[in-house]
Coordinates of C-alpha atoms in Angstrom, one line a residue:
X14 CA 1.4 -11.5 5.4
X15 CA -2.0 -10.0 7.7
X16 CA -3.2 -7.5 5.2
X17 CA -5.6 -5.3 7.6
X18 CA -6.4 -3.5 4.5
X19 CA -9.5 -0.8 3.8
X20 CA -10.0 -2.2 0.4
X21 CA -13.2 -1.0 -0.8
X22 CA -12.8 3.2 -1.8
X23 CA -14.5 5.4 -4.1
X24 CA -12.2 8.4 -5.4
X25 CA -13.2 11.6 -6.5
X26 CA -10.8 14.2 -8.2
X27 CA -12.0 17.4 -9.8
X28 CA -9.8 20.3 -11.3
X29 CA -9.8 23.9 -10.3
X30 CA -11.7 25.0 -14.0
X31 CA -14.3 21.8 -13.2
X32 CA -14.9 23.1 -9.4
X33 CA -17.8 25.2 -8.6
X34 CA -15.0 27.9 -6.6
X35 CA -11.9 27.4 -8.7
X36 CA -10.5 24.9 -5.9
X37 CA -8.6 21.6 -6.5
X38 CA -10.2 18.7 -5.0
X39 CA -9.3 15.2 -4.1
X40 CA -12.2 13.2 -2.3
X41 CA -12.4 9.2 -1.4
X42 CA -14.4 7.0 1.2
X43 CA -12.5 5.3 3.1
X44 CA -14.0 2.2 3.5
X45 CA -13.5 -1.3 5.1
X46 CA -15.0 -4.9 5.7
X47 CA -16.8 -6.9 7.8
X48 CA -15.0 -5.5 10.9
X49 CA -15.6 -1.9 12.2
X50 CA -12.4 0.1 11.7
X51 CA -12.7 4.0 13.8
X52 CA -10.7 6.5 12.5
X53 CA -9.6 9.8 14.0
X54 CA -8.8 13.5 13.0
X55 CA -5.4 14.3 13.6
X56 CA -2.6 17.2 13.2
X57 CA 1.3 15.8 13.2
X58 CA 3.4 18.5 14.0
X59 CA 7.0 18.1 12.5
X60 CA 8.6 16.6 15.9
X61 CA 6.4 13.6 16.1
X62 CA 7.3 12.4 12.2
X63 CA 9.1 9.2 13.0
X64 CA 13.1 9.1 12.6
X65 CA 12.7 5.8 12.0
X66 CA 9.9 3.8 10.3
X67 CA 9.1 0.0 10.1
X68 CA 5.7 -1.6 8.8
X69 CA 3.5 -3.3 11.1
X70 CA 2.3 -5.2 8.6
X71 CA 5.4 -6.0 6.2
X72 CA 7.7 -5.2 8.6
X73 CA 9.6 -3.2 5.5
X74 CA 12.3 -1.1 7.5
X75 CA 12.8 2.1 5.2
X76 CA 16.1 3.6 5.4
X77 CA 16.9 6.4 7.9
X78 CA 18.6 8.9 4.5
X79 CA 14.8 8.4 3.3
X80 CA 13.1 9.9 6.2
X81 CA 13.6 13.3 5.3
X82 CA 14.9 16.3 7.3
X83 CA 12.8 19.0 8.1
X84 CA 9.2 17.7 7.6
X85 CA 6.0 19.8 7.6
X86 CA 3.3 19.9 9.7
X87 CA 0.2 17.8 8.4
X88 CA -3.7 16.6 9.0
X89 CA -4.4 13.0 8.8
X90 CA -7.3 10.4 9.2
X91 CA -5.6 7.3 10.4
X92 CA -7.2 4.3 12.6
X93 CA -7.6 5.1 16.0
X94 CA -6.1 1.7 17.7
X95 CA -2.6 1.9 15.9
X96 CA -2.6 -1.8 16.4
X97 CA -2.4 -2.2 12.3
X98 CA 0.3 0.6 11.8
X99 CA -0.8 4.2 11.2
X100 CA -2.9 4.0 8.1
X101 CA -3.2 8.1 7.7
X102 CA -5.9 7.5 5.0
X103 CA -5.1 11.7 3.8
X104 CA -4.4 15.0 4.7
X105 CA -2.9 18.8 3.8
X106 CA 0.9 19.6 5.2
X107 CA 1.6 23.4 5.8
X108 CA 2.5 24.2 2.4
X109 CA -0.9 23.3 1.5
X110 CA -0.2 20.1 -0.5
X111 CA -2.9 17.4 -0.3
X112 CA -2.8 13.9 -0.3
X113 CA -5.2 10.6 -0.5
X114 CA -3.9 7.3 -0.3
X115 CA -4.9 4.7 -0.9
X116 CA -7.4 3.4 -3.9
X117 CA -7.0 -0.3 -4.3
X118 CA -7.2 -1.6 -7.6
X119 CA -7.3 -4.5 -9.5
X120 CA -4.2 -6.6 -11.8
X121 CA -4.2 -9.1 -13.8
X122 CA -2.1 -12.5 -14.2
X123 CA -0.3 -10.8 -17.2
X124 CA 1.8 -8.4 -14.9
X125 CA 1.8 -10.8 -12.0
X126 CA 4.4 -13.0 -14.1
X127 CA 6.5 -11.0 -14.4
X128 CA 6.3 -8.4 -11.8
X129 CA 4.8 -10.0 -8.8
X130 CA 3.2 -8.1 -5.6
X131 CA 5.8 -8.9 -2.9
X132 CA 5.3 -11.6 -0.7
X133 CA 7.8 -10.3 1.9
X134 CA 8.6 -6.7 2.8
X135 CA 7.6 -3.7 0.8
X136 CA 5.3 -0.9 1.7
X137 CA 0.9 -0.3 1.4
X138 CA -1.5 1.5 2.4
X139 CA -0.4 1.6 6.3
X140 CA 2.6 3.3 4.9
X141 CA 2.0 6.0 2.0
X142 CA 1.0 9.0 3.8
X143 CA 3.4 9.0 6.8
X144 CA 6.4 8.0 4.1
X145 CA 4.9 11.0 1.7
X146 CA 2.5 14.0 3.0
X147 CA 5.3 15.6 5.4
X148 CA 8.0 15.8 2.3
X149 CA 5.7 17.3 -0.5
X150 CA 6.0 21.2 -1.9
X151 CA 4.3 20.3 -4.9
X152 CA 1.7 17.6 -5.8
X153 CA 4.1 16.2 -8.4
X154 CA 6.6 16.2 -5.3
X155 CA 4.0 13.2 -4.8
X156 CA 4.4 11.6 -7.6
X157 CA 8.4 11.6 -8.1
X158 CA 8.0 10.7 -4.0
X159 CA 5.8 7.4 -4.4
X160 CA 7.5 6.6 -7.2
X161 CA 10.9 6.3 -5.7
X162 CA 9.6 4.5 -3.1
X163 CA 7.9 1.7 -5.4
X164 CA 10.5 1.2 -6.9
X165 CA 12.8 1.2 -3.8
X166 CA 11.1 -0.9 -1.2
X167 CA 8.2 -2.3 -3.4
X168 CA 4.6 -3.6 -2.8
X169 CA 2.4 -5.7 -1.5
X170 CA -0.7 -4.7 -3.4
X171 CA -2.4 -2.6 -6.0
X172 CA -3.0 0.9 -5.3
X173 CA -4.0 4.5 -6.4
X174 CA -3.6 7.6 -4.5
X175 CA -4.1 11.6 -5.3
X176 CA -2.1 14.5 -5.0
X177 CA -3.4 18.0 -5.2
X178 CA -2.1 21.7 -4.7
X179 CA -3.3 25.0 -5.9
X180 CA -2.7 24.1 -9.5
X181 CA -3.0 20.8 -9.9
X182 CA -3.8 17.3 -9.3
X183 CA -2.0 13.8 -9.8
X184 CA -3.4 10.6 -9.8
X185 CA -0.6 7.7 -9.5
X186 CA -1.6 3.7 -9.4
X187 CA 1.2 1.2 -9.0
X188 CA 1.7 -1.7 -10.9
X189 CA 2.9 -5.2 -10.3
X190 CA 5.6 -5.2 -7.3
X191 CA 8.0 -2.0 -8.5
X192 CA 6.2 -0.3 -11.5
X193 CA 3.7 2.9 -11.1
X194 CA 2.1 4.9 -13.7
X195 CA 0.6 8.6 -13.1
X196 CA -1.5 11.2 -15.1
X197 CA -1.8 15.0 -14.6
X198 CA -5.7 15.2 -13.9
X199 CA -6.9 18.1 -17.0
X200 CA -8.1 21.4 -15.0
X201 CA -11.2 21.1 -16.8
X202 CA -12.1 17.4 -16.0
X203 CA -13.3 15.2 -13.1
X204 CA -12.6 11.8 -12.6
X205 CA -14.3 8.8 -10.5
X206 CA -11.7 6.1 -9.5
X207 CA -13.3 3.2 -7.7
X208 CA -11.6 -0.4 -7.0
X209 CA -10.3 -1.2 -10.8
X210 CA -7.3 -0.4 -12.3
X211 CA -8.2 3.4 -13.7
X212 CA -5.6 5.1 -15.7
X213 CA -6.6 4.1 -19.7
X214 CA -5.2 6.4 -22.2
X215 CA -1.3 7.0 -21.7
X216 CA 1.2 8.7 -23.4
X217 CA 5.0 7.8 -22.6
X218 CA 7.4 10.5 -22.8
X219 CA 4.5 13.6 -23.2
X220 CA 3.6 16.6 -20.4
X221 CA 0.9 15.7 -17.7
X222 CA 2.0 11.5 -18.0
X223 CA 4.7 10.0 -16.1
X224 CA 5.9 6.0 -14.9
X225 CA 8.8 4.2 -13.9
X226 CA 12.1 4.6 -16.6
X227 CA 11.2 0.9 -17.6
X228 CA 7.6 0.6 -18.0
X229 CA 7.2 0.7 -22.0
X230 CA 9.9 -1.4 -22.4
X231 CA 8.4 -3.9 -20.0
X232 CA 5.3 -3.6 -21.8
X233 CA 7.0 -4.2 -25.3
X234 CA 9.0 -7.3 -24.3
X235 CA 6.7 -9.2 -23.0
X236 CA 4.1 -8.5 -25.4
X237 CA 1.5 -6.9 -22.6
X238 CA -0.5 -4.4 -24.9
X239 CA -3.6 -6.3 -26.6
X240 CA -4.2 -2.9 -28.3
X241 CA -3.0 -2.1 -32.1
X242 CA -2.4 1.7 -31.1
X243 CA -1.3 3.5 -28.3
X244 CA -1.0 2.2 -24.8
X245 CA -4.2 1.9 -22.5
X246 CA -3.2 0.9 -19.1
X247 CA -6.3 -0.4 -18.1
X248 CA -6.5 -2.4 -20.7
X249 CA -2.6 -3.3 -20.5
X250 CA -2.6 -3.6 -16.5
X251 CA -6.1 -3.9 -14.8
X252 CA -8.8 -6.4 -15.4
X253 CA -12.3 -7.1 -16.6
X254 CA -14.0 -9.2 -15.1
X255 CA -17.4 -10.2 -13.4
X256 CA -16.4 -8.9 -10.3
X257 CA -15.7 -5.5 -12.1
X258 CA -19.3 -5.7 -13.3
X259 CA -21.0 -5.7 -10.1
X260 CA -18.2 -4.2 -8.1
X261 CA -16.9 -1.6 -9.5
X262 CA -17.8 -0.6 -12.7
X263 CA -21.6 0.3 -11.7
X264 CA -19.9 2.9 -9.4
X265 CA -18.7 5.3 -11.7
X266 CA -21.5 4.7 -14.8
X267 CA -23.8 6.4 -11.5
X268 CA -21.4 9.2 -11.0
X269 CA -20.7 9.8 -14.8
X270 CA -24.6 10.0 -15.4
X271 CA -24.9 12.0 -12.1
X272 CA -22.8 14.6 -13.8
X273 CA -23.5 13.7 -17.1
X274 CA -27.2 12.9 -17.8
X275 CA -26.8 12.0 -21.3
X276 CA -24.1 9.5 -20.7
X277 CA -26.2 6.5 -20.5
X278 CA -24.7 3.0 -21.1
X279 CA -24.9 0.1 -18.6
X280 CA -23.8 0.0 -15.0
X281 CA -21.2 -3.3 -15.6
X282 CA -19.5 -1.2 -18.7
X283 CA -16.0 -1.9 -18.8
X284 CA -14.7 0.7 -20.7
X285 CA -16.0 4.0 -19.0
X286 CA -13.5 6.7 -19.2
X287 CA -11.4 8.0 -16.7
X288 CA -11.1 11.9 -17.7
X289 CA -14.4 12.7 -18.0
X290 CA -16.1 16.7 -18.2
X291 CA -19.4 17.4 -16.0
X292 CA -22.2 19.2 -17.8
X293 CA -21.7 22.1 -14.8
X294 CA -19.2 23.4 -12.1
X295 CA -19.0 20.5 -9.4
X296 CA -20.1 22.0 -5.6
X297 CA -18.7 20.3 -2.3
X298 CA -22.4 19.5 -1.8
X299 CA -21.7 17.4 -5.1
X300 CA -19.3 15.4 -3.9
X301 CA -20.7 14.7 -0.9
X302 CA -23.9 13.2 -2.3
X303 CA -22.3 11.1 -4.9
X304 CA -19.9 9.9 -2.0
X305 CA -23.3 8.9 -0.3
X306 CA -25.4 7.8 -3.0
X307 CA -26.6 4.2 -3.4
X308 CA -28.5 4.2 -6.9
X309 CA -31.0 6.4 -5.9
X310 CA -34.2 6.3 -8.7
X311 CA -32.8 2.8 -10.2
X312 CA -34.2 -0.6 -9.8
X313 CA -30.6 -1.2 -7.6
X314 CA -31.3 1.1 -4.7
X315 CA -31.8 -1.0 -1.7
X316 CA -33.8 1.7 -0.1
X317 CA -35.8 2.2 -2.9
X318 CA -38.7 0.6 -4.3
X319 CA -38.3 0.2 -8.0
X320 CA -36.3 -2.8 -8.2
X321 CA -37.0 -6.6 -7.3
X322 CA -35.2 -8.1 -4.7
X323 CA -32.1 -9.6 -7.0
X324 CA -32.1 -6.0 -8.5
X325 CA -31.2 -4.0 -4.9
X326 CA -28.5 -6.8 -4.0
X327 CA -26.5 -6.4 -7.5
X328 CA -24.4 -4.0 -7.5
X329 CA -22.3 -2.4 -4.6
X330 CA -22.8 1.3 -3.9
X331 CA -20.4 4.4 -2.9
X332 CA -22.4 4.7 0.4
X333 CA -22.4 1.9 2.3
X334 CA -22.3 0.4 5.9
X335 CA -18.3 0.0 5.5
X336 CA -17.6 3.7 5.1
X337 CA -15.5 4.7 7.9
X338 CA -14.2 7.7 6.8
X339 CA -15.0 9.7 4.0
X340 CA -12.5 13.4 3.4
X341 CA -12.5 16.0 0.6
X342 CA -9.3 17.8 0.5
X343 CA -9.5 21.5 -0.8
X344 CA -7.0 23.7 -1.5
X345 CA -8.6 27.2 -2.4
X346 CA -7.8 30.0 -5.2
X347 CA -10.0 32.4 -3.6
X348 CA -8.5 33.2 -0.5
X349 CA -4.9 33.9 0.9
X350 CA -2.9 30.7 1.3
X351 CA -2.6 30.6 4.9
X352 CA -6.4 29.4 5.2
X353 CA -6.5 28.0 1.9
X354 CA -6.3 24.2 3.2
X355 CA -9.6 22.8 3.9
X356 CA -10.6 19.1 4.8
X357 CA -13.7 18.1 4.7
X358 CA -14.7 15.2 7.0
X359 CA -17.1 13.1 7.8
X360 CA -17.2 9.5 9.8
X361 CA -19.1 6.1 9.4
X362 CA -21.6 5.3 6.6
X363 CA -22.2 8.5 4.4
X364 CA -25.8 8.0 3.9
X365 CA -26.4 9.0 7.6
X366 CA -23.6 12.2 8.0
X367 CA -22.4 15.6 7.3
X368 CA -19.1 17.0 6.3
X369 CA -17.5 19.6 8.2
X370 CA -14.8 21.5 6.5
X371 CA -11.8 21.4 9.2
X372 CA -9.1 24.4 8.3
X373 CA -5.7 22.9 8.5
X374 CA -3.1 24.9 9.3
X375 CA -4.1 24.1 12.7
X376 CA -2.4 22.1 15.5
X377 CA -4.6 20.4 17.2
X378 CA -8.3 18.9 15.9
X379 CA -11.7 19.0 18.1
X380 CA -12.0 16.3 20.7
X381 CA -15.3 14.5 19.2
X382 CA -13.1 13.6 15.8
X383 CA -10.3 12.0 17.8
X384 CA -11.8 8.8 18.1
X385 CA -11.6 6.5 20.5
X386 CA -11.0 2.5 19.3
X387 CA -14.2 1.7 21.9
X388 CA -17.7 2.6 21.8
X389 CA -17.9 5.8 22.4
X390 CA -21.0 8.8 22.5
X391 CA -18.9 11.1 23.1
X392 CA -16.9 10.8 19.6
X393 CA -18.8 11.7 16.4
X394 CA -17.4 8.3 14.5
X395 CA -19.5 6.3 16.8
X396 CA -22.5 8.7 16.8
X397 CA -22.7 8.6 12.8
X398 CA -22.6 4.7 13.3
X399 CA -25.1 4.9 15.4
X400 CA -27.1 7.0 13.7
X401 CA -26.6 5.0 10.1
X402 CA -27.6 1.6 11.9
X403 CA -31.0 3.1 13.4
X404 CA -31.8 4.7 9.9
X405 CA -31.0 1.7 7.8
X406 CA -34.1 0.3 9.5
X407 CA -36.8 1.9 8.1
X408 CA -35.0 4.8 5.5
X409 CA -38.1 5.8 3.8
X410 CA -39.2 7.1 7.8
X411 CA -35.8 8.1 8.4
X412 CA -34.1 9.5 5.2
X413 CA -35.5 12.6 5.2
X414 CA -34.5 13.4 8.8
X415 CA -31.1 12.5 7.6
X416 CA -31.5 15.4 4.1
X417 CA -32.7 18.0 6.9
X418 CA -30.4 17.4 9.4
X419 CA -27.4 17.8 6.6
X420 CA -28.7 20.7 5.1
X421 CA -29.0 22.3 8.0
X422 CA -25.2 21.1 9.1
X423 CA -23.8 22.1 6.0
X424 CA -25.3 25.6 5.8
X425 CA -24.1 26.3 9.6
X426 CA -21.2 25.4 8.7
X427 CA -20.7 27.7 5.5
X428 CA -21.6 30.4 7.6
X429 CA -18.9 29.8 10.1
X430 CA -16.4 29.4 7.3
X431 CA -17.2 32.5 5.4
X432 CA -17.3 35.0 8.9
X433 CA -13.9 33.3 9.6
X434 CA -12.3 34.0 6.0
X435 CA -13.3 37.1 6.7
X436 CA -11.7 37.7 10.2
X437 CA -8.6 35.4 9.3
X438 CA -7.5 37.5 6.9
X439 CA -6.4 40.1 9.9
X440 CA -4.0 37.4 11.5
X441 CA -0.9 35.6 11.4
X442 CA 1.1 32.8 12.7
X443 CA 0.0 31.2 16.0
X444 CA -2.8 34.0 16.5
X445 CA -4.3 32.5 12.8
X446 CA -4.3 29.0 14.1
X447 CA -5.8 30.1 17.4
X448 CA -8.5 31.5 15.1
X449 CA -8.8 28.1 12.8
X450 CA -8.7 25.9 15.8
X451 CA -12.1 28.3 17.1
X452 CA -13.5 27.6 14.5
X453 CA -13.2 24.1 13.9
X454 CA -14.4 23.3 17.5
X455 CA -17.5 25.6 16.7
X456 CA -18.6 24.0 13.6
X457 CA -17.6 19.9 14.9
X458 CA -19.9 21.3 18.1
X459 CA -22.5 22.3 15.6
X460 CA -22.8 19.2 13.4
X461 CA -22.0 17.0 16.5
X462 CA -25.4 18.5 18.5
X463 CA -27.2 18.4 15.1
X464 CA -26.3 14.5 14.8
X465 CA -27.2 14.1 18.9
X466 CA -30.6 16.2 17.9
X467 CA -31.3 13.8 14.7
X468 CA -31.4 10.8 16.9
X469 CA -33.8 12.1 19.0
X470 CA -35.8 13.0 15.8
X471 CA -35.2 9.6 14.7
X472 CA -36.3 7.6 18.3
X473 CA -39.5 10.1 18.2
X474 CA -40.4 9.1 14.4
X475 CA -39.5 5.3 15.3
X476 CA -41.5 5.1 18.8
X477 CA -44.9 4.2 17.2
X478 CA -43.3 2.0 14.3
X479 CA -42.1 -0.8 16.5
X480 CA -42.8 -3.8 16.5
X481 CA -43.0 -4.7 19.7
X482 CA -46.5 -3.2 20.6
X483 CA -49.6 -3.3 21.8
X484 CA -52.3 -0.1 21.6
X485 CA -55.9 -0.9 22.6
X486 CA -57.0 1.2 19.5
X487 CA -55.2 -1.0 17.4

């Protein structure tokens, strides 16, 4: 089986009592390999949902009676050629549910035996969001939803994905070939999900846990929990290893001590927790930085100069030159519902970009975030890569162009959000959307002249610090 997967995520989930506004948030770079993967901004409007659905990659046909009638309207982020299937990364439907799909994780050998990943058929990552987002009222909608569906059709691979609405937020991982586990995120907490299995602490049969009808009785027969009490999944499920060390693990010890200070410990800990509580309310601006952070003021930031050589190349960062697309889905308490959908989006490597936070009960997105597959000025996911590649040449020149240039992006685009609020409040139906859409093209002009206007910073810092020179003063 071709697995054109986007295996290497970072996932961020905070509840409405951790969030600086009260909103529930779901956030996770979407990131790839070698190969550059563009991604769009798109709205599917209910009459373009498929009637009939087949995998490119596993060719899995799913049943007509599971493509449901009526489906909403919903945002999505998916790759922009379509060649690999649709890939819709995440997005908010009409009733302002959110979705992010997926999170790949890690096994072990344990499960494997007994449950394998299929080797023919089943559904991924390509598939999640176009099976899922357009058939959610709830974000546990999600979770009963995915879970059907694993156990239906199966997988392929190890994955976690989010759901989110007003209220609350789910976080689901599946295991083996048909099994899934799921935990109702505390509205208190935040939790940093990068490639390992996640989920530790687990309690069958209590409020805010739920899995497939067979799971503990899997686990009991085949003797799966090393554990003498209680059932952690990770532990049960996921892995430890090397790999986990330098991959993954160092990942979230930098968030945890980015909210938490005192939490100390070493980057290749295996046992960080998942529900973890910030030492302060947790802005957008938060998210976005730990989304874009490479180990800044540690011996392992390659930008930095603290660290040997060995040091910078040890462990793999949240930003990084394979993010292609990096969203933070908020659904907000603080204003009427039918604006209270916001996805915040940004495209290419997140050390050189800015979010801009897209209204989605829209039906159409701005032309410079519907990417074209080619090389392409015109679209902001080619501009941000081009901008990322000219500042990874000399970032201590270059970085703080890149902290101005956001700030200034970011604060634009506040202000448009807050005057529309305002105004939206005073419309309805296709007049509101007319209004969202106007706004969205204002602030994805903004930031897209701002990123045009940073590379011409950039070239005019960079002129005199080439190497190919020659100045008679010299």
């Amino acid at each position: 089986m071709n697995l054109m997967k986007q295996t290497e995520c970072t996932t961020i989930l905070v509840g409405k009592n951790a969030s600086l506004d009260g909103s529930t948030i779901i956030a996770r770079s979407e990131d790839g390999g070698r190969n550059i993967i563009p991604e769009k901004f798109e709205v599917v409007m209910p009459d373009k949902q498929p009637k009939h659905y087949q995998s490119v990659i596993s060719h899995q046909k799913i049943d007509d009676d599971d493509l449901l009638d009526n489906p909403l309207r919903y945002t999505g982020a998916p790759e922009a050629s379509g060649d690999n299937g649709v890939w819709g990364a995440a997005g908010i439907n009409s009733e302002n549910v959110a979705m992010t799909a997926t999170e790949t994780i890690t096994t072990n050998p344990r499960i494997q035996g007994i449950d394998p990943l299929l080797t023919k058929g089943g559904i991924g990552e390509e598939d999640f969001v176009t099976l899922t987002l357009p058939y959610l009222h709830s974000a546990l909608d999600g979770v009963k939803r995915v879970g059907y569906l694993l156990e239906k059709y199966g997988t392929y691979e190890m994955n976690g994905m989010a759901f989110a609405d007003k209220n609350e937020i789910w976080y689901l991982e599946s295991i083996g070939g048909h099994h899934w586990i799921a935990r109702r995120i505390p509205d208190d907490a935040y939790v940093v999900a990068p490639n390992r299995l996640n989920i530790d602490e687990f309690h069958f049969d209590s409020d805010g846990f739920m899995s497939d009808q067979n799971l503990k009785e899997l686990i009991d027969e085949y003797h799966l929990n090393p554990d003498p009490d209680g059932y952690n999944m990770r532990h049960i499920f996921g892995s430890s290893t090397i790999k986990d060390a330098h991959y993954n693990n160092p990942r979230a010890w930098y968030v945890h001590n980015f909210f938490n200070p005192e939490f100390g410990g070493k980057p290749g800990d295996q046992n960080q927790p998942f529900i973890c509580h910030a030492n302060r309310k947790i802005s957008i601006e938060d998210i976005k930085w730990v989304e874009s952070s490479h180990y800044q003021d540690t011996p392992y930031d390659a930008y930095g100069d603290q660290g040997t050589p060995a040091q910078k190349k040890t462990f793999r960062p949240i930003g990084i030159n394979r993010n292609f697309e990096t969203h933070i889905l908020q659904i907000r308490n603080d204003v009427p519902a039918k604006f209270a959908g916001v996805q915040w989006l940004a495209f290419g490597p997140n050390t050189f970009n800015s979010m801009v936070p897209f209204y989605t009960n829209v039906t159409t997105t701005p032309a410079s975030f519907q990417t074209t597959p080619k090389f392409n000025l015109n679209k902001i996911f080619w501009l941000n890569k081009l901008a990322a590649q000219l500042g990874d040449t000399n970032f201590r020149v270059y970085g703080e162009l890149e902290t101005d240039f956001e700030q200034k992006s970011l604060a634009q685009c506040h202000k448009i959000q807050h005057d529309t609020d305002k105004r939206a409040t005073n419309f309805a139906g296709k007049d509101l959307q007319k209004e969202l859409e106007a706004a969205n093209q204002k602030m994805a002009d903004q930031v897209y002249d701002n990123t045009v206007e940073l590379l011409g910073n950039m070239v005019d810092e960079g002129h005199g610090l080439m190497t190919l020179k020659y100045d008679l003063l010299d």
